[in-house]
Amino acid sequence: RWLDRSSLACQLGEKTELKKSTRYSLTIMPGIAAQDGETILKPFFHQFITERPIVRHVWLKSWIAPGFPVLQVTFNQAVSKASVVQHMAFQLEENQKPRTYPITVEADPDDRKLPRFIVAPGENILLDFGEPEKKNKADDEHQRIDGLEARRIWLLKPQKELPLDTRVELTVEPGLVSAFGWEVSHVNRTVLEFDTFPEFKFNGVSCRDNKNNKLLISGKNFKSIGKCNPLGRTALNFSVPVLNSEVKNKIRITPDLAGGRKDYDPWANRNDYTRLNYPHKKGRSYDVWLPERLKAAQLYEIAQIPGKVLQDEFGRELTRKVDQGFLTDHRKPDFKLVHRQSVLEAGIDSELPLYVTNLKEVILKFNRLTSEDGSKNQHLDLQVANAEDISFAMPMNVRKMLDNK
């Protein structure tokens, strides 16, 4: 149909749509006349190619080993397995020389289950599809080219493990073959960059001090680098991912995080979760956070339990045992007014509490207004009881501010 006075569009139906990765020839013969009756003098010829194969998305699905990633690669159309093997590879530098690692390609075995319920957008209704007996494959364009398998989604792995702690590029070159036409891809580019994991090491204790500076405390510097904020988060820091249960079951922390209680497990709500479904970046470290706040002004000792061997998520054993100390600081001086709007009833012995930590004196500045008079720029000095590293409530003496009225 005509889009405007000079543009004619060809609208194809679903059964006659153009095939992907296919070269088409367009011929316009004399005979189409303009409003003034003029037409072209000779046939017009034009060729075009429909969308060729390209890489749409790369997702690092998992790690089999520290140098053995599994990547899910999604294309814009189904491509042959053989062409992916031939025209995609891992590139890296080894001994200051470029090196290519070939890949293996396989179908993604994971299925996507259909949902049982869906809430209709903008409506207060629930759509029930019944029991989801069928499954949707992760690949929705499974094809065959002359008997060879073609898919829109492939899993890629190196044929052998890549070197540790190395920058790696996944590259694609021209030549990907589509299941729908014979025009191959023509793009040469890097589709993903990542690093392989290093050796398994314990880096130290990670925390922040009372000035919010980040600290990494090792066995050598723990007396000089600074002290952890006892109310902040504290973690054991490793070069590679380690599960919570490894620290829980194989590391002894003194003083005990349970405070000596036998009926309480501070790790009870800390479940294991993997961190092997993300790309690794060189220099990144991995924390296992302690489940409790720590005591103030305390020397802590962390050490492997005798006979226990700490392992990373790949099952590699830590060669140098964990055995070091670290210090916590005093709590920062602080106060908290919980009830910012309060009512004190006449004739009842009640007070407005102020919660204080490591303060020696509180100076209250206020304006006073009663039914009888008013005054501005008043102040009241309160002495704080000596209770180190404990938060406690003290009366603000509001009635004294009002001259006991």
Short mmCIF file of C-alpha atoms in Angstrom, two decimals:
data_model
loop_
_atom_site.label_atom_id
_atom_site.label_comp_id
_atom_site.label_asym_id
_atom_site.label_seq_id
_atom_site.Cartn_x
_atom_site.Cartn_y
_atom_site.Cartn_z
CA ARG A 1 0.00 0.00 0.00
CA TRP A 2 1.04 3.62 -0.40
CA LEU A 3 2.50 5.18 2.75
CA ASP A 4 2.53 8.64 1.19
CA ARG A 5 2.61 10.16 -2.32
CA SER A 6 6.09 8.76 -3.02
CA SER A 7 6.47 5.63 -0.80
CA LEU A 8 4.93 2.26 -1.66
CA ALA A 9 5.15 -0.47 1.00
CA CYS A 10 4.99 -4.20 0.41
CA GLN A 11 3.11 -5.90 3.24
CA LEU A 12 3.73 -9.63 3.29
CA GLY A 13 1.58 -12.10 5.13
CA GLU A 14 2.80 -14.59 7.72
CA LYS A 15 3.12 -17.35 5.12
CA THR A 16 4.95 -15.17 2.62
CA GLU A 17 7.32 -13.30 4.96
CA LEU A 18 10.93 -12.90 3.94
CA LYS A 19 13.42 -15.46 5.20
CA LYS A 20 16.29 -14.38 7.47
CA SER A 21 19.87 -14.39 6.16
CA THR A 22 18.68 -14.49 2.56
CA ARG A 23 19.63 -12.37 -0.45
CA TYR A 24 16.65 -11.08 -2.40
CA SER A 25 16.46 -9.41 -5.80
CA LEU A 26 13.86 -6.76 -6.53
CA THR A 27 12.86 -5.93 -10.10
CA ILE A 28 10.52 -3.06 -11.00
CA MET A 29 9.38 -3.10 -14.60
CA PRO A 30 8.13 -0.08 -16.54
CA GLY A 31 4.39 0.37 -16.20
CA ILE A 32 3.83 1.94 -12.78
CA ALA A 33 2.73 5.42 -13.70
CA ALA A 34 2.76 8.63 -11.70
CA GLN A 35 -0.27 10.93 -11.52
CA ASP A 36 0.99 12.80 -14.57
CA GLY A 37 1.26 9.54 -16.49
CA GLU A 38 5.05 9.26 -16.54
CA THR A 39 6.76 5.90 -15.90
CA ILE A 40 10.32 4.56 -15.68
CA LEU A 41 12.06 4.03 -18.98
CA LYS A 42 13.80 0.74 -18.17
CA PRO A 43 13.62 -2.02 -15.54
CA PHE A 44 15.04 -1.20 -12.10
CA PHE A 45 17.05 -3.88 -10.29
CA HIS A 46 17.97 -3.92 -6.56
CA GLN A 47 19.38 -6.56 -4.18
CA PHE A 48 19.21 -6.68 -0.39
CA ILE A 49 19.99 -9.13 2.40
CA THR A 50 17.69 -9.77 5.34
CA GLU A 51 18.98 -9.87 8.91
CA ARG A 52 22.13 -11.98 9.26
CA PRO A 53 23.14 -13.95 12.38
CA ILE A 54 24.55 -11.90 15.27
CA VAL A 55 25.21 -12.56 18.96
CA ARG A 56 22.42 -10.94 20.98
CA HIS A 57 23.46 -11.77 24.54
CA VAL A 58 26.11 -13.71 26.47
CA TRP A 59 25.43 -14.90 30.01
CA LEU A 60 28.01 -16.62 32.18
CA LYS A 61 25.87 -19.46 33.45
CA SER A 62 28.30 -21.22 35.77
CA TRP A 63 31.88 -22.25 36.47
CA ILE A 64 32.94 -25.91 36.37
CA ALA A 65 36.45 -25.08 37.56
CA PRO A 66 38.41 -21.86 38.28
CA GLY A 67 39.39 -21.63 34.61
CA PHE A 68 36.42 -23.45 33.11
CA PRO A 69 33.40 -21.20 32.45
CA VAL A 70 30.07 -22.24 30.94
CA LEU A 71 28.53 -19.49 28.80
CA GLN A 72 25.01 -19.29 27.42
CA VAL A 73 25.09 -17.48 24.08
CA THR A 74 21.86 -16.21 22.52
CA PHE A 75 21.73 -15.37 18.81
CA ASN A 76 19.09 -13.42 16.91
CA GLN A 77 18.24 -16.57 14.94
CA ALA A 78 19.06 -20.25 14.94
CA VAL A 79 22.67 -20.93 13.82
CA SER A 80 24.42 -24.19 13.11
CA LYS A 81 26.49 -25.86 15.80
CA ALA A 82 29.39 -26.44 13.42
CA SER A 83 29.63 -22.75 12.47
CA VAL A 84 29.65 -21.69 16.15
CA VAL A 85 32.51 -24.10 16.87
CA GLN A 86 34.43 -22.82 13.84
CA HIS A 87 33.89 -19.07 14.27
CA MET A 88 33.78 -18.45 18.04
CA ALA A 89 36.70 -18.94 20.45
CA PHE A 90 38.35 -17.78 23.66
CA GLN A 91 41.26 -15.37 23.16
CA LEU A 92 43.89 -14.54 25.80
CA GLU A 93 47.52 -13.67 26.32
CA GLU A 94 49.79 -16.40 27.65
CA ASN A 95 53.47 -15.64 28.26
CA GLN A 96 52.89 -12.28 26.52
CA LYS A 97 51.75 -14.05 23.35
CA PRO A 98 48.16 -14.20 22.01
CA ARG A 99 46.60 -17.61 22.16
CA THR A 100 43.31 -19.06 20.98
CA TYR A 101 41.41 -21.69 22.94
CA PRO A 102 38.79 -23.57 20.86
CA ILE A 103 35.33 -24.21 22.27
CA THR A 104 32.86 -27.04 22.62
CA VAL A 105 29.18 -26.34 21.94
CA GLU A 106 26.13 -28.11 23.29
CA ALA A 107 22.42 -27.54 23.77
CA ASP A 108 21.18 -25.94 27.01
CA PRO A 109 19.53 -28.77 28.99
CA ASP A 110 17.56 -26.40 31.22
CA ASP A 111 13.85 -26.01 30.61
CA ARG A 112 11.60 -23.08 31.36
CA LYS A 113 8.43 -24.14 33.15
CA LEU A 114 5.16 -22.45 32.27
CA PRO A 115 3.58 -20.56 35.19
CA ARG A 116 0.45 -21.83 36.90
CA PHE A 117 -0.94 -18.38 37.79
CA ILE A 118 -0.62 -14.92 36.25
CA VAL A 119 -2.10 -11.69 37.64
CA ALA A 120 -3.68 -9.72 34.79
CA PRO A 121 -2.02 -6.27 34.55
CA GLY A 122 -4.29 -3.51 35.81
CA GLU A 123 -7.00 -5.98 36.80
CA ASN A 124 -8.03 -7.58 40.07
CA ILE A 125 -8.23 -11.02 38.53
CA LEU A 126 -6.01 -14.10 38.52
CA LEU A 127 -5.57 -16.26 35.44
CA ASP A 128 -5.26 -19.98 36.20
CA PHE A 129 -3.70 -22.05 33.42
CA GLY A 130 -4.11 -25.34 35.27
CA GLU A 131 -1.32 -27.77 35.98
CA PRO A 132 1.76 -26.77 33.95
CA GLU A 133 2.42 -30.16 32.36
CA LYS A 134 4.37 -28.85 29.37
CA LYS A 135 7.76 -27.19 29.47
CA ASN A 136 9.21 -24.53 27.21
CA LYS A 137 12.72 -25.22 26.07
CA ALA A 138 15.22 -22.44 26.66
CA ASP A 139 15.69 -22.50 22.87
CA ASP A 140 12.58 -21.64 20.87
CA GLU A 141 14.14 -22.04 17.37
CA HIS A 142 15.48 -25.57 17.23
CA GLN A 143 16.17 -26.26 13.53
CA ARG A 144 18.23 -28.54 11.32
CA ILE A 145 20.43 -27.57 8.35
CA ASP A 146 21.05 -30.52 6.03
CA GLY A 147 20.69 -32.83 9.00
CA LEU A 148 22.93 -30.71 11.26
CA GLU A 149 21.53 -29.16 14.43
CA ALA A 150 20.91 -25.41 14.63
CA ARG A 151 19.73 -23.46 17.66
CA ARG A 152 19.17 -19.88 18.74
CA ILE A 153 20.74 -20.60 22.16
CA TRP A 154 23.94 -22.60 22.67
CA LEU A 155 26.12 -23.39 25.67
CA LEU A 156 29.83 -22.71 25.09
CA LYS A 157 32.79 -24.10 27.06
CA PRO A 158 36.53 -24.21 26.44
CA GLN A 159 37.82 -27.56 25.26
CA LYS A 160 40.30 -27.48 28.14
CA GLU A 161 40.64 -25.36 31.26
CA LEU A 162 41.90 -21.81 30.75
CA PRO A 163 44.93 -20.50 32.68
CA LEU A 164 44.18 -19.13 36.17
CA ASP A 165 43.96 -15.41 36.94
CA THR A 166 43.96 -14.44 33.24
CA ARG A 167 41.98 -11.95 31.17
CA VAL A 168 39.85 -13.78 28.59
CA GLU A 169 37.82 -12.59 25.60
CA LEU A 170 35.07 -14.51 23.85
CA THR A 171 35.22 -13.50 20.20
CA VAL A 172 33.09 -14.10 17.12
CA GLU A 173 34.26 -13.82 13.52
CA PRO A 174 32.32 -13.79 10.24
CA GLY A 175 30.91 -17.13 9.14
CA LEU A 176 27.96 -18.04 11.41
CA VAL A 177 25.47 -20.04 9.34
CA SER A 178 21.75 -19.43 9.79
CA ALA A 179 19.09 -22.13 9.67
CA PHE A 180 16.95 -19.90 7.41
CA GLY A 181 19.31 -18.77 4.66
CA TRP A 182 22.84 -19.02 3.29
CA GLU A 183 24.04 -15.47 3.94
CA VAL A 184 26.54 -15.89 6.79
CA SER A 185 27.37 -13.38 9.52
CA HIS A 186 29.87 -10.65 8.72
CA VAL A 187 30.70 -9.19 12.17
CA ASN A 188 34.07 -9.59 13.87
CA ARG A 189 34.00 -8.51 17.53
CA THR A 190 34.52 -9.37 21.20
CA VAL A 191 31.20 -10.32 22.79
CA LEU A 192 32.36 -10.84 26.41
CA GLU A 193 35.39 -10.08 28.57
CA PHE A 194 36.06 -11.70 31.94
CA ASP A 195 38.85 -13.09 34.10
CA THR A 196 39.48 -16.59 35.34
CA PHE A 197 39.75 -17.18 39.10
CA PRO A 198 43.10 -17.07 40.92
CA GLU A 199 44.50 -19.51 43.48
CA PHE A 200 42.52 -20.00 46.70
CA LYS A 201 43.85 -17.64 49.38
CA PHE A 202 42.64 -16.11 52.64
CA ASN A 203 43.22 -12.36 52.42
CA GLY A 204 42.26 -11.34 55.95
CA VAL A 205 39.42 -9.71 57.88
CA SER A 206 37.38 -7.07 56.08
CA CYS A 207 35.58 -4.30 58.00
CA ARG A 208 35.26 -0.52 58.40
CA ASP A 209 36.63 1.57 61.24
CA ASN A 210 34.75 4.21 63.22
CA LYS A 211 35.54 6.80 60.51
CA ASN A 212 34.06 4.49 57.83
CA ASN A 213 37.44 3.72 56.28
CA LYS A 214 37.63 0.25 54.76
CA LEU A 215 40.18 -2.07 56.40
CA LEU A 216 41.67 -5.37 55.28
CA ILE A 217 43.37 -6.80 58.34
CA SER A 218 45.98 -9.53 57.94
CA GLY A 219 48.04 -11.42 60.46
CA LYS A 220 50.95 -9.04 59.88
CA ASN A 221 49.21 -5.67 60.17
CA PHE A 222 46.35 -6.25 62.63
CA LYS A 223 48.03 -4.28 65.44
CA SER A 224 48.85 -1.25 63.28
CA ILE A 225 46.25 -0.91 60.53
CA GLY A 226 43.32 0.04 62.76
CA LYS A 227 40.31 -1.36 64.57
CA CYS A 228 36.92 -2.53 63.34
CA ASN A 229 33.73 -0.70 64.20
CA PRO A 230 32.01 -3.22 66.51
CA LEU A 231 28.55 -2.22 65.26
CA GLY A 232 29.55 -2.46 61.60
CA ARG A 233 29.72 -5.53 59.39
CA THR A 234 32.77 -7.78 59.56
CA ALA A 235 33.77 -10.51 57.11
CA LEU A 236 36.44 -13.06 56.30
CA ASN A 237 37.85 -12.13 52.91
CA PHE A 238 38.97 -14.71 50.29
CA SER A 239 40.34 -14.60 46.76
CA VAL A 240 37.54 -16.86 45.48
CA PRO A 241 33.97 -17.68 46.58
CA VAL A 242 33.58 -19.67 49.80
CA LEU A 243 30.29 -20.96 51.24
CA ASN A 244 28.98 -19.76 54.61
CA SER A 245 28.88 -23.33 55.90
CA GLU A 246 32.64 -23.70 55.34
CA VAL A 247 33.37 -20.83 57.75
CA LYS A 248 30.67 -21.95 60.17
CA ASN A 249 31.94 -25.53 60.41
CA LYS A 250 35.70 -25.08 60.03
CA ILE A 251 36.63 -21.72 61.59
CA ARG A 252 36.75 -21.03 65.34
CA ILE A 253 36.14 -17.41 66.38
CA THR A 254 37.15 -16.34 69.89
CA PRO A 255 35.28 -14.85 71.74
CA ASP A 256 32.35 -16.98 70.65
CA LEU A 257 29.78 -15.19 68.44
CA ALA A 258 27.01 -16.87 70.46
CA GLY A 259 28.19 -15.14 73.62
CA GLY A 260 28.70 -18.45 75.41
CA ARG A 261 25.12 -19.61 74.86
CA LYS A 262 24.63 -23.27 74.01
CA ASP A 263 21.00 -22.89 72.91
CA TYR A 264 21.73 -20.36 70.15
CA ASP A 265 23.32 -20.78 66.72
CA PRO A 266 24.31 -17.38 65.25
CA TRP A 267 24.67 -19.00 61.80
CA ALA A 268 21.17 -20.54 61.82
CA ASN A 269 19.73 -18.04 59.33
CA ARG A 270 22.77 -17.89 57.06
CA ASN A 271 22.13 -20.29 54.20
CA ASP A 272 24.62 -21.22 51.51
CA TYR A 273 24.37 -19.64 48.07
CA THR A 274 26.66 -19.92 45.08
CA ARG A 275 28.59 -17.06 43.54
CA LEU A 276 29.70 -19.12 40.55
CA ASN A 277 27.03 -17.77 38.20
CA TYR A 278 28.71 -14.40 37.62
CA PRO A 279 31.80 -13.31 35.68
CA HIS A 280 34.94 -12.81 37.76
CA LYS A 281 36.99 -9.63 37.52
CA LYS A 282 40.71 -9.63 38.24
CA GLY A 283 41.45 -8.31 41.74
CA ARG A 284 37.94 -8.94 43.06
CA SER A 285 37.70 -10.61 46.46
CA TYR A 286 34.84 -12.45 48.17
CA ASP A 287 33.50 -11.89 51.68
CA VAL A 288 31.85 -14.30 54.09
CA TRP A 289 30.04 -11.97 56.50
CA LEU A 290 29.93 -12.82 60.18
CA PRO A 291 26.31 -13.19 61.38
CA GLU A 292 26.65 -11.09 64.56
CA ARG A 293 27.85 -7.68 65.68
CA LEU A 294 31.04 -7.85 67.69
CA LYS A 295 31.99 -6.84 71.21
CA ALA A 296 33.59 -3.43 71.60
CA ALA A 297 37.28 -2.96 72.52
CA GLN A 298 37.98 -6.66 72.07
CA LEU A 299 40.77 -8.80 70.65
CA TYR A 300 39.29 -11.51 68.41
CA GLU A 301 41.12 -14.62 67.26
CA ILE A 302 40.13 -16.61 64.16
CA ALA A 303 41.66 -19.99 63.41
CA GLN A 304 40.85 -23.20 61.57
CA ILE A 305 39.51 -25.97 63.76
CA PRO A 306 42.16 -28.71 64.08
CA GLY A 307 41.53 -31.48 61.59
CA LYS A 308 39.27 -29.30 59.42
CA VAL A 309 40.32 -28.23 55.92
CA LEU A 310 38.73 -25.11 54.45
CA GLN A 311 37.59 -25.44 50.82
CA ASP A 312 36.41 -22.98 48.19
CA GLU A 313 33.33 -23.54 46.01
CA PHE A 314 35.43 -25.55 43.56
CA GLY A 315 36.54 -27.94 46.29
CA ARG A 316 40.14 -26.68 46.38
CA GLU A 317 41.77 -26.79 49.80
CA LEU A 318 43.33 -23.78 51.48
CA THR A 319 47.07 -24.45 51.65
CA ARG A 320 47.88 -21.80 54.27
CA LYS A 321 45.69 -22.13 57.35
CA VAL A 322 43.64 -19.28 58.76
CA ASP A 323 45.19 -18.12 62.04
CA GLN A 324 45.19 -14.45 62.98
CA GLY A 325 43.71 -11.82 65.27
CA PHE A 326 41.98 -8.48 64.85
CA LEU A 327 40.84 -5.69 67.16
CA THR A 328 37.52 -3.93 67.57
CA ASP A 329 37.27 -0.30 68.64
CA HIS A 330 35.06 1.31 71.27
CA ARG A 331 31.57 2.19 70.15
CA LYS A 332 31.28 5.65 68.62
CA PRO A 333 29.79 8.32 70.91
CA ASP A 334 26.16 8.61 69.91
CA PHE A 335 22.62 9.38 71.05
CA LYS A 336 19.15 8.55 69.79
CA LEU A 337 15.83 10.23 70.49
CA VAL A 338 13.27 7.52 69.83
CA HIS A 339 10.14 9.54 70.63
CA ARG A 340 10.37 12.80 68.69
CA GLN A 341 6.77 13.74 69.56
CA SER A 342 5.83 12.91 73.14
CA VAL A 343 3.06 13.71 75.64
CA LEU A 344 3.77 13.75 79.39
CA GLU A 345 0.58 13.72 81.47
CA ALA A 346 0.31 15.96 84.52
CA GLY A 347 0.39 14.21 87.85
CA ILE A 348 2.10 11.08 86.50
CA ASP A 349 5.75 10.35 87.19
CA SER A 350 6.98 9.87 83.62
CA GLU A 351 9.99 10.95 81.60
CA LEU A 352 11.10 11.26 77.96
CA PRO A 353 14.10 8.90 77.45
CA LEU A 354 17.26 9.74 75.56
CA TYR A 355 19.43 6.77 74.55
CA VAL A 356 23.15 7.50 74.83
CA THR A 357 26.39 5.65 74.10
CA ASN A 358 29.83 6.68 75.36
CA LEU A 359 28.80 10.28 76.17
CA LYS A 360 29.99 12.26 79.20
CA GLU A 361 27.60 15.18 79.01
CA VAL A 362 24.43 16.20 77.17
CA ILE A 363 23.60 19.89 76.60
CA LEU A 364 19.97 20.54 75.69
CA LYS A 365 19.08 23.79 73.92
CA PHE A 366 15.38 24.55 73.75
CA ASN A 367 12.56 27.11 73.59
CA ARG A 368 9.82 26.93 76.22
CA LEU A 369 6.17 27.87 75.84
CA THR A 370 3.54 27.42 78.58
CA SER A 371 0.08 28.86 79.23
CA GLU A 372 1.68 31.42 81.52
CA ASP A 373 4.85 32.51 79.69
CA GLY A 374 7.43 31.66 77.09
CA SER A 375 11.19 31.91 76.75
CA LYS A 376 13.81 31.29 74.06
CA ASN A 377 17.40 30.14 73.89
CA GLN A 378 17.27 28.05 77.07
CA HIS A 379 19.75 25.32 77.89
CA LEU A 380 20.06 22.47 80.35
CA ASP A 381 23.19 20.44 81.11
CA LEU A 382 22.78 16.74 81.88
CA GLN A 383 25.53 14.59 83.33
CA VAL A 384 25.76 11.07 81.90
CA ALA A 385 26.54 8.04 84.04
CA ASN A 386 29.84 6.32 83.30
CA ALA A 387 28.90 3.17 81.33
CA GLU A 388 31.42 2.34 78.62
CA ASP A 389 30.30 0.78 75.33
CA ILE A 390 26.71 0.35 76.47
CA SER A 391 23.66 2.09 75.03
CA PHE A 392 21.21 3.00 77.80
CA ALA A 393 18.26 5.34 78.37
CA MET A 394 18.52 8.42 80.57
CA PRO A 395 15.77 10.96 81.45
CA MET A 396 15.80 14.25 79.52
CA ASN A 397 14.24 16.14 82.47
CA VAL A 398 11.53 17.73 80.34
CA ARG A 399 9.60 18.80 83.47
CA LYS A 400 12.68 20.64 84.69
CA MET A 401 12.79 22.49 81.38
CA LEU A 402 9.22 23.63 82.16
CA ASP A 403 10.11 24.63 85.75
CA ASN A 404 8.18 21.57 86.98
CA LYS A 405 4.91 22.95 85.66
#
